[in-house]
CSV table of N, CA and C and ligand atoms in Angstrom, one decimal:
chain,number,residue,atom,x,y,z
A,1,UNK,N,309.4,255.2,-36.9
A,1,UNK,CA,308.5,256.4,-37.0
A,1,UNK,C,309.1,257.5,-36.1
A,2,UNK,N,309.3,258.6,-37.3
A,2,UNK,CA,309.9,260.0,-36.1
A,2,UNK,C,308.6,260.7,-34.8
A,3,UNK,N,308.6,260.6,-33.5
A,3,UNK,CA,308.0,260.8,-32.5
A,3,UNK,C,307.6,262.1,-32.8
A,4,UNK,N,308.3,263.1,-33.7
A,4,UNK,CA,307.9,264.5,-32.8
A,4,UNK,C,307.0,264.9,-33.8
A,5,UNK,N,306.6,264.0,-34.7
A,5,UNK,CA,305.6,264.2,-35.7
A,5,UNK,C,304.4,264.3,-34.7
A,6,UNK,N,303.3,265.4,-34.9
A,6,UNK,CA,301.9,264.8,-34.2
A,6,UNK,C,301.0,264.5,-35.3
A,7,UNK,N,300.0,263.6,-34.9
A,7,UNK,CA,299.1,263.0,-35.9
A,7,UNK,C,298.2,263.7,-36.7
A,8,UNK,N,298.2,263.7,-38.2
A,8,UNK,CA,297.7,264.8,-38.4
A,8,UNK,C,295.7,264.1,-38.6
A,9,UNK,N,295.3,263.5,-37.3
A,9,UNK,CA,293.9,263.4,-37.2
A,9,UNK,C,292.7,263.9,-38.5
A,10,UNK,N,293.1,264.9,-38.6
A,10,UNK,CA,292.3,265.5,-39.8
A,10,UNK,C,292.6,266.1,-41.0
A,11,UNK,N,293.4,265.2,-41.2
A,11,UNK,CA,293.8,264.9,-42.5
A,11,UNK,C,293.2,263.5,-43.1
A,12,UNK,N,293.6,262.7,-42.3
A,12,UNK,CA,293.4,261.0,-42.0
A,12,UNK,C,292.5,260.7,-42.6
A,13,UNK,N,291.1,261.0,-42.2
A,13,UNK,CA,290.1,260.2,-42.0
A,13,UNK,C,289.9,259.7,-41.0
A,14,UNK,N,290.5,259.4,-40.2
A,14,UNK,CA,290.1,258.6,-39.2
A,14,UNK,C,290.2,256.6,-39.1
A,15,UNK,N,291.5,257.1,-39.8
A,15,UNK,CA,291.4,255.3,-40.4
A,15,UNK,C,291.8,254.3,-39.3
A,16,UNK,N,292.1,254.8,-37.5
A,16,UNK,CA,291.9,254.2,-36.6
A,16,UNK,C,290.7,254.0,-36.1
A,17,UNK,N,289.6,254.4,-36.3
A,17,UNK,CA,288.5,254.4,-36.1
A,17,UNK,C,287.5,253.5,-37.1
A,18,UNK,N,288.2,252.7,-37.8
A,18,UNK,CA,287.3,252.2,-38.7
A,18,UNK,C,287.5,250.7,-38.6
A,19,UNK,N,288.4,250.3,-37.7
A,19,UNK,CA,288.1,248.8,-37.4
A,19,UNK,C,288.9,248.8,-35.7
A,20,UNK,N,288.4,247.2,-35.4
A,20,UNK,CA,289.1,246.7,-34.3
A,20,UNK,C,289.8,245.1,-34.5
A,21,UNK,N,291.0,245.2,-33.9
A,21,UNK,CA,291.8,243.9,-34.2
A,21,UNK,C,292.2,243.2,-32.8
A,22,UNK,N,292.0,242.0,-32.9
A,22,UNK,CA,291.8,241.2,-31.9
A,22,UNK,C,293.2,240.4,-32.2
A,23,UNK,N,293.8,240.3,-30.4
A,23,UNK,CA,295.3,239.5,-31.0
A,23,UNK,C,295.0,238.3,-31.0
A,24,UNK,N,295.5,237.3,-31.8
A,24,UNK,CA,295.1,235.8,-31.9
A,24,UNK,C,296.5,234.9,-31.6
A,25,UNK,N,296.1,233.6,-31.3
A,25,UNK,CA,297.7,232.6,-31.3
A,25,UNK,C,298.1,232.8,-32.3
A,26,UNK,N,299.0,232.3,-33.1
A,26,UNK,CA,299.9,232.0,-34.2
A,26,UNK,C,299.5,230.6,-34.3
A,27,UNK,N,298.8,230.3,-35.7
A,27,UNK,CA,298.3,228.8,-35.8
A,27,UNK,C,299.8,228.2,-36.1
A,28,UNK,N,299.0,226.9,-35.6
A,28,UNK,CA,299.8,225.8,-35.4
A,28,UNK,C,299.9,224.9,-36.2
A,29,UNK,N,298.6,224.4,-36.6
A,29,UNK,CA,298.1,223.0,-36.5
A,29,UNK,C,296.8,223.0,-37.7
A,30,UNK,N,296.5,221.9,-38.1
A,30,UNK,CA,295.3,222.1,-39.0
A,30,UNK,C,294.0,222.9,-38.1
A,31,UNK,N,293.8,222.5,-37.0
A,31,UNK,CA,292.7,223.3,-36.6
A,31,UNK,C,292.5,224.3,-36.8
A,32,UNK,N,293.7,225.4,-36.1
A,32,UNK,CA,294.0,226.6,-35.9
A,32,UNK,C,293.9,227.3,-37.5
A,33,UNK,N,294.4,226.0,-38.6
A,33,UNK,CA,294.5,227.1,-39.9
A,33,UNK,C,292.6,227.2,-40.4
A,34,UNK,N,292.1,226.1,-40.0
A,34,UNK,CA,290.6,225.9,-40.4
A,34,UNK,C,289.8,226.8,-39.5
A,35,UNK,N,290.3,227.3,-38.2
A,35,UNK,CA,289.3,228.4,-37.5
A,35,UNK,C,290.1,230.1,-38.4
A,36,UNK,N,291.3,230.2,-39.1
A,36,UNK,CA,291.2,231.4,-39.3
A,36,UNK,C,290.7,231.1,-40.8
A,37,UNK,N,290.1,230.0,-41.8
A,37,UNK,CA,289.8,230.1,-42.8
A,37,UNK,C,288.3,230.1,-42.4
A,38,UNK,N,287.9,230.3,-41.3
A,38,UNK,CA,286.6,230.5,-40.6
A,38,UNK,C,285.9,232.0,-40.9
A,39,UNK,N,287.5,232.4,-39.5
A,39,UNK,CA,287.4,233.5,-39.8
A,39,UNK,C,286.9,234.7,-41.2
A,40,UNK,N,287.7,234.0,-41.9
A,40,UNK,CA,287.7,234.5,-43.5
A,40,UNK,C,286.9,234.5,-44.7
A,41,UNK,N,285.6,233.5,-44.3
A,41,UNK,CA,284.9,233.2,-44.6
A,41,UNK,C,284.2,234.3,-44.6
A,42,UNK,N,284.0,235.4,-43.4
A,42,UNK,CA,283.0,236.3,-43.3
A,42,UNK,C,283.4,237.3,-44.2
A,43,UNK,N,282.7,238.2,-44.2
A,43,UNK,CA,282.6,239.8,-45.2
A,43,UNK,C,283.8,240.6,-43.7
A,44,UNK,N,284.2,241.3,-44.6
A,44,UNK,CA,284.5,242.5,-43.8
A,44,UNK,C,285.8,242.3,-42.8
A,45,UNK,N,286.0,240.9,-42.8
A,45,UNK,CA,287.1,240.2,-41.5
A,45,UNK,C,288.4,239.3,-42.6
A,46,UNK,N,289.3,240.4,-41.6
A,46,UNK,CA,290.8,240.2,-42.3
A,46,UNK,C,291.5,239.6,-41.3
A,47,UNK,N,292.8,238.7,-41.3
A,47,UNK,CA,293.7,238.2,-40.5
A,47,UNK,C,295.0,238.9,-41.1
A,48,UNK,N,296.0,239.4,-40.4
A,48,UNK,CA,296.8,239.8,-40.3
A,48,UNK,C,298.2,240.0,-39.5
A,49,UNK,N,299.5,239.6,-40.2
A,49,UNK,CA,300.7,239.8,-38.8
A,49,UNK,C,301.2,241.2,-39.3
A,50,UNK,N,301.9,241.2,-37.9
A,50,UNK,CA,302.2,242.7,-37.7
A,50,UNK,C,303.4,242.8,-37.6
A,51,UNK,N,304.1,244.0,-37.6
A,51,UNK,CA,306.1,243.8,-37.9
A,51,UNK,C,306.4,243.2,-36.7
A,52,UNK,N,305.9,243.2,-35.4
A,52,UNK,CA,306.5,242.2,-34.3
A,52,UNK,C,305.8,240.8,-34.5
A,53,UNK,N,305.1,240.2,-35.5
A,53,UNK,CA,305.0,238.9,-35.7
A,53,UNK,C,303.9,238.5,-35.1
A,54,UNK,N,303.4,240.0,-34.5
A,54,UNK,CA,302.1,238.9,-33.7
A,54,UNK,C,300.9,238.9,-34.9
A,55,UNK,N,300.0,237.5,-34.6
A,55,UNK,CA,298.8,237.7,-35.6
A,55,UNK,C,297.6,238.5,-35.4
A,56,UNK,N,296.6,238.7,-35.9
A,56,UNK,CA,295.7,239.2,-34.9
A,56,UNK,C,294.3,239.2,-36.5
A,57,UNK,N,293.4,239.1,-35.8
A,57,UNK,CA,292.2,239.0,-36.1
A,57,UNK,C,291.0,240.7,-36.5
A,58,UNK,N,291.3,240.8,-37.5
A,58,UNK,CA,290.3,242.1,-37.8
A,58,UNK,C,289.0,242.4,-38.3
A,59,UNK,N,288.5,243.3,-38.0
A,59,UNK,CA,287.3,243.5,-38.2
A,59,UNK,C,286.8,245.2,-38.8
A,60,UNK,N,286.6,245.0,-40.2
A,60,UNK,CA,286.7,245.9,-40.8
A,60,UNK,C,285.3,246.9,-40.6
A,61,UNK,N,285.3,247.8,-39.6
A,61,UNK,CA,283.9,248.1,-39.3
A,61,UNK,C,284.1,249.3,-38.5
A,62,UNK,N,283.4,250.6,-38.6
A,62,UNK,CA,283.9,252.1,-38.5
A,62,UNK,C,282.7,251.7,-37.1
A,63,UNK,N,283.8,252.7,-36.3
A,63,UNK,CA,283.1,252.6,-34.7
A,63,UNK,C,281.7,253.9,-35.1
A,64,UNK,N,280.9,253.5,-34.3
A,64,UNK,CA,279.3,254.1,-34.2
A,64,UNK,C,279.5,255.7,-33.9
A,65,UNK,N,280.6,256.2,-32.8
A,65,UNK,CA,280.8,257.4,-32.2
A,65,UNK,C,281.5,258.2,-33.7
A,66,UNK,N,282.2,257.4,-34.8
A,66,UNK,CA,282.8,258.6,-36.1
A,66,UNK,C,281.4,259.1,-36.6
A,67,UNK,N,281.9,260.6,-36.4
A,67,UNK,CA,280.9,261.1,-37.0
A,67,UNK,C,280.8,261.5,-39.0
A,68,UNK,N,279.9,262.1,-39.6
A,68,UNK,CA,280.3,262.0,-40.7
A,68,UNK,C,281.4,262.6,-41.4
A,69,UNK,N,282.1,264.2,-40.9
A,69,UNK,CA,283.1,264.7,-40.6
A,69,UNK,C,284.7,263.9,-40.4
A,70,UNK,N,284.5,262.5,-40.1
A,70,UNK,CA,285.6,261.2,-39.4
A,70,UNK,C,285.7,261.8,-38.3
A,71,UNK,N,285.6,262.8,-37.7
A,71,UNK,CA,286.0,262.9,-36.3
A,71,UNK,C,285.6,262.5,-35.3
A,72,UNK,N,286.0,262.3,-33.7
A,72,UNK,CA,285.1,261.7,-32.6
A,72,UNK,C,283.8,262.6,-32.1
A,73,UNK,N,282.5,261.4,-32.3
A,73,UNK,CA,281.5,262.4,-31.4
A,73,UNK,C,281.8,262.5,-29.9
A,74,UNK,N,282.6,261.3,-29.6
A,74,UNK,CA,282.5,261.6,-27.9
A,74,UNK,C,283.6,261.6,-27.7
A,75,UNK,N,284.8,262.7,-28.1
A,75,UNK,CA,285.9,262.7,-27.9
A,75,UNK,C,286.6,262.8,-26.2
A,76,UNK,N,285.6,263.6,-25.5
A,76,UNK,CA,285.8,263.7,-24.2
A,76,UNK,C,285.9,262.3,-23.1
A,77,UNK,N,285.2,261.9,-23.8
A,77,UNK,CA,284.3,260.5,-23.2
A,77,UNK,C,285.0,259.0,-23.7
A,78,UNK,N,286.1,259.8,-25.0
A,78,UNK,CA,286.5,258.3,-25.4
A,78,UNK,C,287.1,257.3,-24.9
A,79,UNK,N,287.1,255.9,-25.2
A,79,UNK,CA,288.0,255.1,-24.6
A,79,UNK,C,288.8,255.2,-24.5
A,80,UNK,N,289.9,254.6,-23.2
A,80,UNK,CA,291.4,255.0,-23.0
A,80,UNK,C,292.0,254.2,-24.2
A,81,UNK,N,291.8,252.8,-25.0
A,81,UNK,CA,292.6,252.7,-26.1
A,81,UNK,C,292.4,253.5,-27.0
A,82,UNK,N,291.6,254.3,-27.3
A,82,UNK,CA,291.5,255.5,-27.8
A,82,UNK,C,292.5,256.4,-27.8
A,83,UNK,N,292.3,256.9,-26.4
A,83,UNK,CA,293.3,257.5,-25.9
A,83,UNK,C,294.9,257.4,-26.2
A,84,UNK,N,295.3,256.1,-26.1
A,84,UNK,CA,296.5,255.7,-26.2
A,84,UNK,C,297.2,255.2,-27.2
A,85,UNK,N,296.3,255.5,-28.4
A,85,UNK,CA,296.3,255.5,-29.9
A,85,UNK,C,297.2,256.8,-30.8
A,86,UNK,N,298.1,256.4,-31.4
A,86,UNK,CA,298.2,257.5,-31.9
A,86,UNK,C,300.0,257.6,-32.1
A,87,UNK,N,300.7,258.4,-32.9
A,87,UNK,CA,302.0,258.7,-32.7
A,87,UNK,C,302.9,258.7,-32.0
A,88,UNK,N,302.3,259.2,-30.5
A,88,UNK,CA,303.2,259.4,-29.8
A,88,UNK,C,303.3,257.6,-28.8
A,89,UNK,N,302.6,256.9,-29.3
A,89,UNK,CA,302.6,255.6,-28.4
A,89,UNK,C,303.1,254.9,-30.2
A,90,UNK,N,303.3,255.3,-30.9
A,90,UNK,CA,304.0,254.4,-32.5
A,90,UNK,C,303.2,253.2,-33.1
A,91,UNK,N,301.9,254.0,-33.1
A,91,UNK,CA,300.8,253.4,-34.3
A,91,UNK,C,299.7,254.1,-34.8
A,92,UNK,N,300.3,254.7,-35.2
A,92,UNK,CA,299.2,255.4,-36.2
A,92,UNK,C,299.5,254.9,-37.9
A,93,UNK,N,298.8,254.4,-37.8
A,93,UNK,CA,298.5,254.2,-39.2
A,93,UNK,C,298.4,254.7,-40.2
A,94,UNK,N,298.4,256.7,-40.1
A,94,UNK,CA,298.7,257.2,-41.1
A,94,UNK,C,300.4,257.6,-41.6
A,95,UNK,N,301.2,257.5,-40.9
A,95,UNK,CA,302.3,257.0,-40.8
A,95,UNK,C,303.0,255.7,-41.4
A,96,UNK,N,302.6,254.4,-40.9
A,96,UNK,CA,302.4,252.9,-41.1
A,96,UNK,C,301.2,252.3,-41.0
A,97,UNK,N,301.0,251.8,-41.9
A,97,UNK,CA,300.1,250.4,-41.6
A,97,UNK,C,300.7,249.0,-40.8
A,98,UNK,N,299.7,248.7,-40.0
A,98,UNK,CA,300.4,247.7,-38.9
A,98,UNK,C,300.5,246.3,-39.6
A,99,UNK,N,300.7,246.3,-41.1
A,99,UNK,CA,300.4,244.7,-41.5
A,99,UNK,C,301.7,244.6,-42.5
A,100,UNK,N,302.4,243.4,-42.1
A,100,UNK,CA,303.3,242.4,-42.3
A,100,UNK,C,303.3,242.2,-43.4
A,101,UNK,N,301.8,241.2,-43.1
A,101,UNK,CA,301.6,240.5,-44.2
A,101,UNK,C,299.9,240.3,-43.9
A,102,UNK,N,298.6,240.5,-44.9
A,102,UNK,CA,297.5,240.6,-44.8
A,102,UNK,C,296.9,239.2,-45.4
A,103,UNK,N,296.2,238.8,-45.0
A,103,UNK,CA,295.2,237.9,-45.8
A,103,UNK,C,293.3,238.5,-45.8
A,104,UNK,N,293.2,238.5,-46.4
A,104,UNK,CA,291.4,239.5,-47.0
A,104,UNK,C,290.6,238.3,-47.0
A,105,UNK,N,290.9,236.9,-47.6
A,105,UNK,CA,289.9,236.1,-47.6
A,105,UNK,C,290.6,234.7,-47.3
A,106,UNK,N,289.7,233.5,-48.1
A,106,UNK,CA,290.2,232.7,-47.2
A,106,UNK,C,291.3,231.5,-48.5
A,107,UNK,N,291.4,232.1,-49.8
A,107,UNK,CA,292.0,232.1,-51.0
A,107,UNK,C,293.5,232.0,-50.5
A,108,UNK,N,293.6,233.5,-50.3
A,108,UNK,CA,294.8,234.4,-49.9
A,108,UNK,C,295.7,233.8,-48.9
A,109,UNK,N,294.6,232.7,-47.8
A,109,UNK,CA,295.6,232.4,-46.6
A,109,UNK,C,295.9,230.9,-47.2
A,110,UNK,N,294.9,230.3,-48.1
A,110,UNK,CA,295.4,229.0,-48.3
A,110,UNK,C,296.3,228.7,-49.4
A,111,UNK,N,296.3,230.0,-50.5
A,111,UNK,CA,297.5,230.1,-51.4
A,111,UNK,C,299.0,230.3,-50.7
A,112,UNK,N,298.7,231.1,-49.1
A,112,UNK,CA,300.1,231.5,-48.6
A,112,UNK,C,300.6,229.8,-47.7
A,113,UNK,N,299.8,229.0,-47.2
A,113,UNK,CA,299.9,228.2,-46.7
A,113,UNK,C,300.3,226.6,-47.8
A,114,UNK,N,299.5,226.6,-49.3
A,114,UNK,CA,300.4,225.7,-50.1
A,114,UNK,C,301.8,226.5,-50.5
A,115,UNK,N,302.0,227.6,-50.8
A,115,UNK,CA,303.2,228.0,-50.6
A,115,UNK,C,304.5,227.8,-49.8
A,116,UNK,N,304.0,227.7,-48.4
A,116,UNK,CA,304.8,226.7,-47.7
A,116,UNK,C,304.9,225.4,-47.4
A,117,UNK,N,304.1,224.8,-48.1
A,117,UNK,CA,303.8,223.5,-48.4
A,117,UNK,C,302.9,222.9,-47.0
A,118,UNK,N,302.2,223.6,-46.3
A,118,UNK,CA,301.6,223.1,-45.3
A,118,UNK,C,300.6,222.6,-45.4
A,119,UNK,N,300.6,221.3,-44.6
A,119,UNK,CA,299.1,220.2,-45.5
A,119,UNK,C,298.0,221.2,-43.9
A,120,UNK,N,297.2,221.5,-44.9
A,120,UNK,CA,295.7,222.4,-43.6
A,120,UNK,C,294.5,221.7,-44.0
A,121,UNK,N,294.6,221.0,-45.0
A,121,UNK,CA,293.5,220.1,-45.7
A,121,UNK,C,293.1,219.0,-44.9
A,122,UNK,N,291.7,219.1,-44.3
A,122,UNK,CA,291.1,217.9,-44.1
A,122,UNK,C,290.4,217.0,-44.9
A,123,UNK,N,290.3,215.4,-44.5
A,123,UNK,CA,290.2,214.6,-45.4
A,123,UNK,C,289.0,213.9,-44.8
A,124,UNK,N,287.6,214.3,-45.6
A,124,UNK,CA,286.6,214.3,-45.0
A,124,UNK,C,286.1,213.3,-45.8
A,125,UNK,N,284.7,212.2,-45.6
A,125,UNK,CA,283.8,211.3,-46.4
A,125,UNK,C,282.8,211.7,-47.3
A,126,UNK,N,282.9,213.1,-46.7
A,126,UNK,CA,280.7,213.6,-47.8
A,126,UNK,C,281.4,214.4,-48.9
B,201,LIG,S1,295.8,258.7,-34.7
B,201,LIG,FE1,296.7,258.4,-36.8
B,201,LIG,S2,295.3,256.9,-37.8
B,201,LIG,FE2,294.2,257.7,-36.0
B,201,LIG,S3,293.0,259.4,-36.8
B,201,LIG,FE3,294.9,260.2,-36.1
B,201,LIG,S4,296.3,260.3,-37.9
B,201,LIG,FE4,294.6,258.9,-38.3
B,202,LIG,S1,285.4,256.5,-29.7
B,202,LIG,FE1,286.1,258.2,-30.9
B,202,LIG,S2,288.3,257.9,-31.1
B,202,LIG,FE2,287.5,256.0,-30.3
B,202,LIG,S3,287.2,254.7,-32.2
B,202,LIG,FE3,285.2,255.8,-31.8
B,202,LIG,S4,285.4,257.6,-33.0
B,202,LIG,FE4,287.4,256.8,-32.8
């Protein structure tokens, strides 16, 4: 991404403002693939890796302070990751989207996982 771009905020939407992503391990192991098909179970929550490989856990959900304009109501007051969001730190998302590779449900992660032939299947009695 060229730096001397500045973010064009209002243009956007505000499409950093509309979710938060939590970094997660890199599964391993049957457990780890059954807590993110956990994850994925819910509405609204995506798993995703990013061009440096890391995974991370999302949550599709517009913060309370966007007002209906997309812009910040408490821009003065915002959080410092707020703050530190943006172009000139190389993630803005109107620019790039931070995903690799996405999985939306819990289909999508187990089609990508028999694809690599990984057994995630438990072998249960009921
Ligand atoms: S920093 Fe980027 S993603 Fe966030 S509102 Fe501005 S242009 Fe949009
Ligand atoms: S506090 Fe403001 S800048 Fe931060 S996510 Fe909410 S609306 Fe966006």
């Amino acid at each position: 991404m060229n730096k001397k771009y500045k973010a064009p905020c209002n243009l956007c939407g505000g499409k950093c403002c509309e979710y938060i992503a939590i970094e997660i391990d890199k599964p391993k192991n049957k457990k780890d693939y059954d807590v993110i098909r956990w994850y994925l179970s819910h509405k609204n929550v995506n798993v995703f890796i990013d061009h440096d490989n890391k995974w991370y856990v999302e949550f599709r959900t517009p913060c309370e302070f966007q007002k209906p304009n997309k812009k910040c109501g408490i821009y003065a007051n915002r959080p410092d990751i707020c703050r530190r969001h943006g172009v000139s730190h190389g993630d803005c998302e109107y620019y790039d989207l931070p995903y690799r590779m996405i999985f939306r449900n819990t289909k999508e992660f187990e089609d990508h996982l028999d694809q690599k032939t990984i057994d995630w299947r438990f072998k249960y009695n009921d």
